[in-house]
């Protein structure tokens, strides 16, 4: 089974590689928006990560970059869209609203929503291709399982401040890895 990050890599390679485009009009610069998301996630910090070291968890986001060139463009777009949607869902909960500064949280949710809308315009024309993409269901399922682990962790920890801090750091890592990859292309 392909790890979720490898699919994100595939999206970024297809989207921003030499001469490459998504085949649709993307009005957002995903590198800039991802940088803004990282900054917002950094600003959301309310407690020290060191204080929450006993609550750390490995959510199985791969640290190494794998070659995602064998994935189809539509598959990568679909998986990246799923990752954004799941991130939006994590931070869009009632529990999240109670944990964070609402102004910063709304800024993050707004940026995620803009990216989702932008990528949503790309999904429609690509859906026929995506339907035939081998392994797409497995790939999006892997993303869902990754985020299901995050949801279960928060619930298990009763949405504690430390649990939210661990999740905030995890999401910063995911956005940092994708932004770093975009900048290398």
Short mmCIF file of C-alpha atoms in Angstrom, two decimals:
data_model
loop_
_atom_site.label_atom_id
_atom_site.label_comp_id
_atom_site.label_asym_id
_atom_site.label_seq_id
_atom_site.Cartn_x
_atom_site.Cartn_y
_atom_site.Cartn_z
CA UNK A 1 0.00 0.00 0.00
CA UNK A 2 1.32 3.42 -0.93
CA UNK A 3 1.95 5.82 1.95
CA UNK A 4 -0.13 9.03 1.83
CA UNK A 5 2.86 11.32 1.45
CA UNK A 6 4.01 9.54 -1.70
CA UNK A 7 0.74 10.52 -3.31
CA UNK A 8 1.22 14.11 -2.25
CA UNK A 9 4.65 13.93 -3.86
CA UNK A 10 3.04 12.68 -7.06
CA UNK A 11 0.59 15.58 -7.07
CA UNK A 12 3.34 18.10 -6.61
CA UNK A 13 5.52 16.57 -9.32
CA UNK A 14 2.68 16.55 -11.82
CA UNK A 15 1.44 19.99 -10.83
CA UNK A 16 4.64 21.95 -10.73
CA UNK A 17 7.17 19.96 -12.70
CA UNK A 18 8.83 21.39 -15.81
CA UNK A 19 6.13 22.33 -18.26
CA UNK A 20 3.53 20.57 -16.16
CA UNK A 21 0.18 21.88 -15.14
CA UNK A 22 -2.90 20.42 -13.61
CA UNK A 23 -4.88 20.84 -16.82
CA UNK A 24 -7.25 23.26 -15.13
CA UNK A 25 -7.10 26.87 -14.08
CA UNK A 26 -5.73 26.97 -10.55
CA UNK A 27 -6.05 30.48 -9.20
CA UNK A 28 -4.12 29.77 -6.00
CA UNK A 29 -0.40 29.39 -5.63
CA UNK A 30 -0.35 26.22 -3.53
CA UNK A 31 3.20 26.84 -2.36
CA UNK A 32 2.27 30.23 -0.92
CA UNK A 33 -0.95 28.96 0.64
CA UNK A 34 0.91 26.03 2.20
CA UNK A 35 3.46 28.46 3.65
CA UNK A 36 0.60 30.53 5.07
CA UNK A 37 -0.89 27.37 6.57
CA UNK A 38 2.45 26.53 8.21
CA UNK A 39 2.65 30.05 9.65
CA UNK A 40 -0.92 29.83 10.97
CA UNK A 41 -0.25 26.41 12.48
CA UNK A 42 2.85 27.85 14.15
CA UNK A 43 0.84 30.79 15.54
CA UNK A 44 -1.81 28.43 16.92
CA UNK A 45 0.67 27.04 19.46
CA UNK A 46 -0.62 27.72 22.95
CA UNK A 47 1.52 25.37 25.03
CA UNK A 48 5.02 24.04 24.77
CA UNK A 49 5.49 20.92 22.68
CA UNK A 50 8.09 19.87 25.23
CA UNK A 51 5.40 19.84 27.90
CA UNK A 52 3.46 17.34 25.78
CA UNK A 53 6.34 14.98 25.01
CA UNK A 54 4.65 12.11 26.88
CA UNK A 55 1.66 12.42 24.53
CA UNK A 56 3.64 12.20 21.30
CA UNK A 57 2.46 9.67 18.76
CA UNK A 58 3.73 8.48 15.42
CA UNK A 59 0.80 8.82 13.03
CA UNK A 60 2.82 7.02 10.31
CA UNK A 61 3.48 9.98 8.05
CA UNK A 62 6.58 8.84 6.13
CA UNK A 63 9.70 10.92 6.61
CA UNK A 64 11.43 9.91 3.42
CA UNK A 65 10.32 10.97 0.01
CA UNK A 66 9.41 8.11 -2.29
CA UNK A 67 9.16 8.18 -6.03
CA UNK A 68 5.55 8.94 -6.85
CA UNK A 69 6.04 9.25 -10.61
CA UNK A 70 4.06 6.10 -11.34
CA UNK A 71 0.84 7.67 -10.02
CA UNK A 72 -1.57 9.24 -12.47
CA UNK A 73 -2.17 12.97 -12.24
CA UNK A 74 -5.87 12.57 -11.44
CA UNK A 75 -5.03 10.15 -8.64
CA UNK A 76 -2.56 12.58 -7.09
CA UNK A 77 -5.05 15.47 -7.31
CA UNK A 78 -7.74 13.35 -5.70
CA UNK A 79 -5.47 12.24 -2.86
CA UNK A 80 -4.17 15.76 -2.19
CA UNK A 81 -7.76 17.01 -2.14
CA UNK A 82 -8.61 14.27 0.36
CA UNK A 83 -5.68 15.30 2.57
CA UNK A 84 -6.84 18.92 2.57
CA UNK A 85 -10.43 17.88 3.28
CA UNK A 86 -9.39 15.67 6.19
CA UNK A 87 -7.22 18.45 7.64
CA UNK A 88 -10.15 20.85 7.30
CA UNK A 89 -12.36 18.30 9.09
CA UNK A 90 -9.90 17.90 11.99
CA UNK A 91 -9.60 21.63 12.61
CA UNK A 92 -13.25 22.37 11.81
CA UNK A 93 -14.69 20.48 14.76
CA UNK A 94 -16.39 21.92 17.80
CA UNK A 95 -13.56 20.53 19.94
CA UNK A 96 -11.01 22.36 17.80
CA UNK A 97 -12.87 25.65 18.17
CA UNK A 98 -12.59 25.32 21.94
CA UNK A 99 -8.86 24.59 21.76
CA UNK A 100 -7.54 27.39 19.56
CA UNK A 101 -7.58 31.14 19.05
CA UNK A 102 -10.66 31.53 16.86
CA UNK A 103 -9.20 34.24 14.63
CA UNK A 104 -6.17 32.11 13.75
CA UNK A 105 -8.29 28.99 13.41
CA UNK A 106 -10.69 30.72 11.03
CA UNK A 107 -7.70 31.93 8.99
CA UNK A 108 -6.41 28.36 8.69
CA UNK A 109 -9.84 26.98 7.81
CA UNK A 110 -10.32 29.73 5.22
CA UNK A 111 -6.98 28.94 3.56
CA UNK A 112 -7.76 25.22 3.52
CA UNK A 113 -11.19 25.93 2.08
CA UNK A 114 -9.70 28.08 -0.71
CA UNK A 115 -7.31 25.26 -1.61
CA UNK A 116 -10.15 22.73 -1.54
CA UNK A 117 -12.29 24.89 -3.80
CA UNK A 118 -9.40 25.45 -6.19
CA UNK A 119 -8.57 21.76 -6.40
CA UNK A 120 -12.28 20.93 -6.60
CA UNK A 121 -12.41 22.62 -9.99
CA UNK A 122 -9.66 20.26 -11.10
CA UNK A 123 -11.40 17.15 -9.84
CA UNK A 124 -14.43 17.43 -12.08
CA UNK A 125 -12.61 17.30 -15.44
CA UNK A 126 -10.22 14.69 -14.14
CA UNK A 127 -12.80 12.33 -12.64
CA UNK A 128 -13.10 10.05 -15.70
CA UNK A 129 -9.36 9.59 -15.70
CA UNK A 130 -9.39 9.16 -11.93
CA UNK A 131 -12.03 6.46 -12.10
CA UNK A 132 -9.64 4.33 -14.13
CA UNK A 133 -6.59 5.12 -11.98
CA UNK A 134 -5.22 1.91 -10.53
CA UNK A 135 -4.96 1.98 -6.78
CA UNK A 136 -6.80 5.27 -6.32
CA UNK A 137 -9.25 3.79 -3.86
CA UNK A 138 -6.36 2.31 -1.87
CA UNK A 139 -4.56 5.65 -1.91
CA UNK A 140 -7.49 7.70 -0.68
CA UNK A 141 -8.26 4.97 1.86
CA UNK A 142 -4.70 5.27 3.16
CA UNK A 143 -5.20 9.02 3.64
CA UNK A 144 -8.48 8.41 5.41
CA UNK A 145 -6.88 5.81 7.72
CA UNK A 146 -4.06 8.25 8.56
CA UNK A 147 -6.58 10.90 9.56
CA UNK A 148 -8.83 8.37 11.27
CA UNK A 149 -5.83 7.64 13.50
CA UNK A 150 -5.60 11.35 14.29
CA UNK A 151 -9.32 11.55 15.10
CA UNK A 152 -9.12 8.46 17.31
CA UNK A 153 -6.05 9.83 19.08
CA UNK A 154 -7.84 13.10 19.88
CA UNK A 155 -10.87 11.24 21.15
CA UNK A 156 -8.73 8.85 23.23
CA UNK A 157 -6.94 11.80 24.77
CA UNK A 158 -10.30 13.52 25.35
CA UNK A 159 -9.29 16.47 23.17
CA UNK A 160 -6.76 17.61 25.73
CA UNK A 161 -4.53 20.60 25.13
CA UNK A 162 -1.55 18.29 24.69
CA UNK A 163 -3.40 16.09 22.21
CA UNK A 164 -4.21 19.16 20.12
CA UNK A 165 -0.59 20.29 20.36
CA UNK A 166 0.62 16.91 19.08
CA UNK A 167 -1.84 17.09 16.17
CA UNK A 168 -0.87 20.70 15.40
CA UNK A 169 2.78 19.67 15.18
CA UNK A 170 1.86 16.69 12.96
CA UNK A 171 -0.05 18.92 10.55
CA UNK A 172 2.84 21.39 10.43
CA UNK A 173 5.13 18.53 9.44
CA UNK A 174 2.80 17.47 6.63
CA UNK A 175 2.52 21.02 5.26
CA UNK A 176 6.27 21.61 5.68
CA UNK A 177 7.15 18.47 3.74
CA UNK A 178 4.82 19.37 0.89
CA UNK A 179 6.07 22.96 0.73
CA UNK A 180 9.71 21.87 0.83
CA UNK A 181 9.04 19.49 -2.01
CA UNK A 182 7.33 22.19 -4.07
CA UNK A 183 10.28 24.52 -3.60
CA UNK A 184 12.72 21.85 -4.80
CA UNK A 185 10.85 21.32 -8.06
#
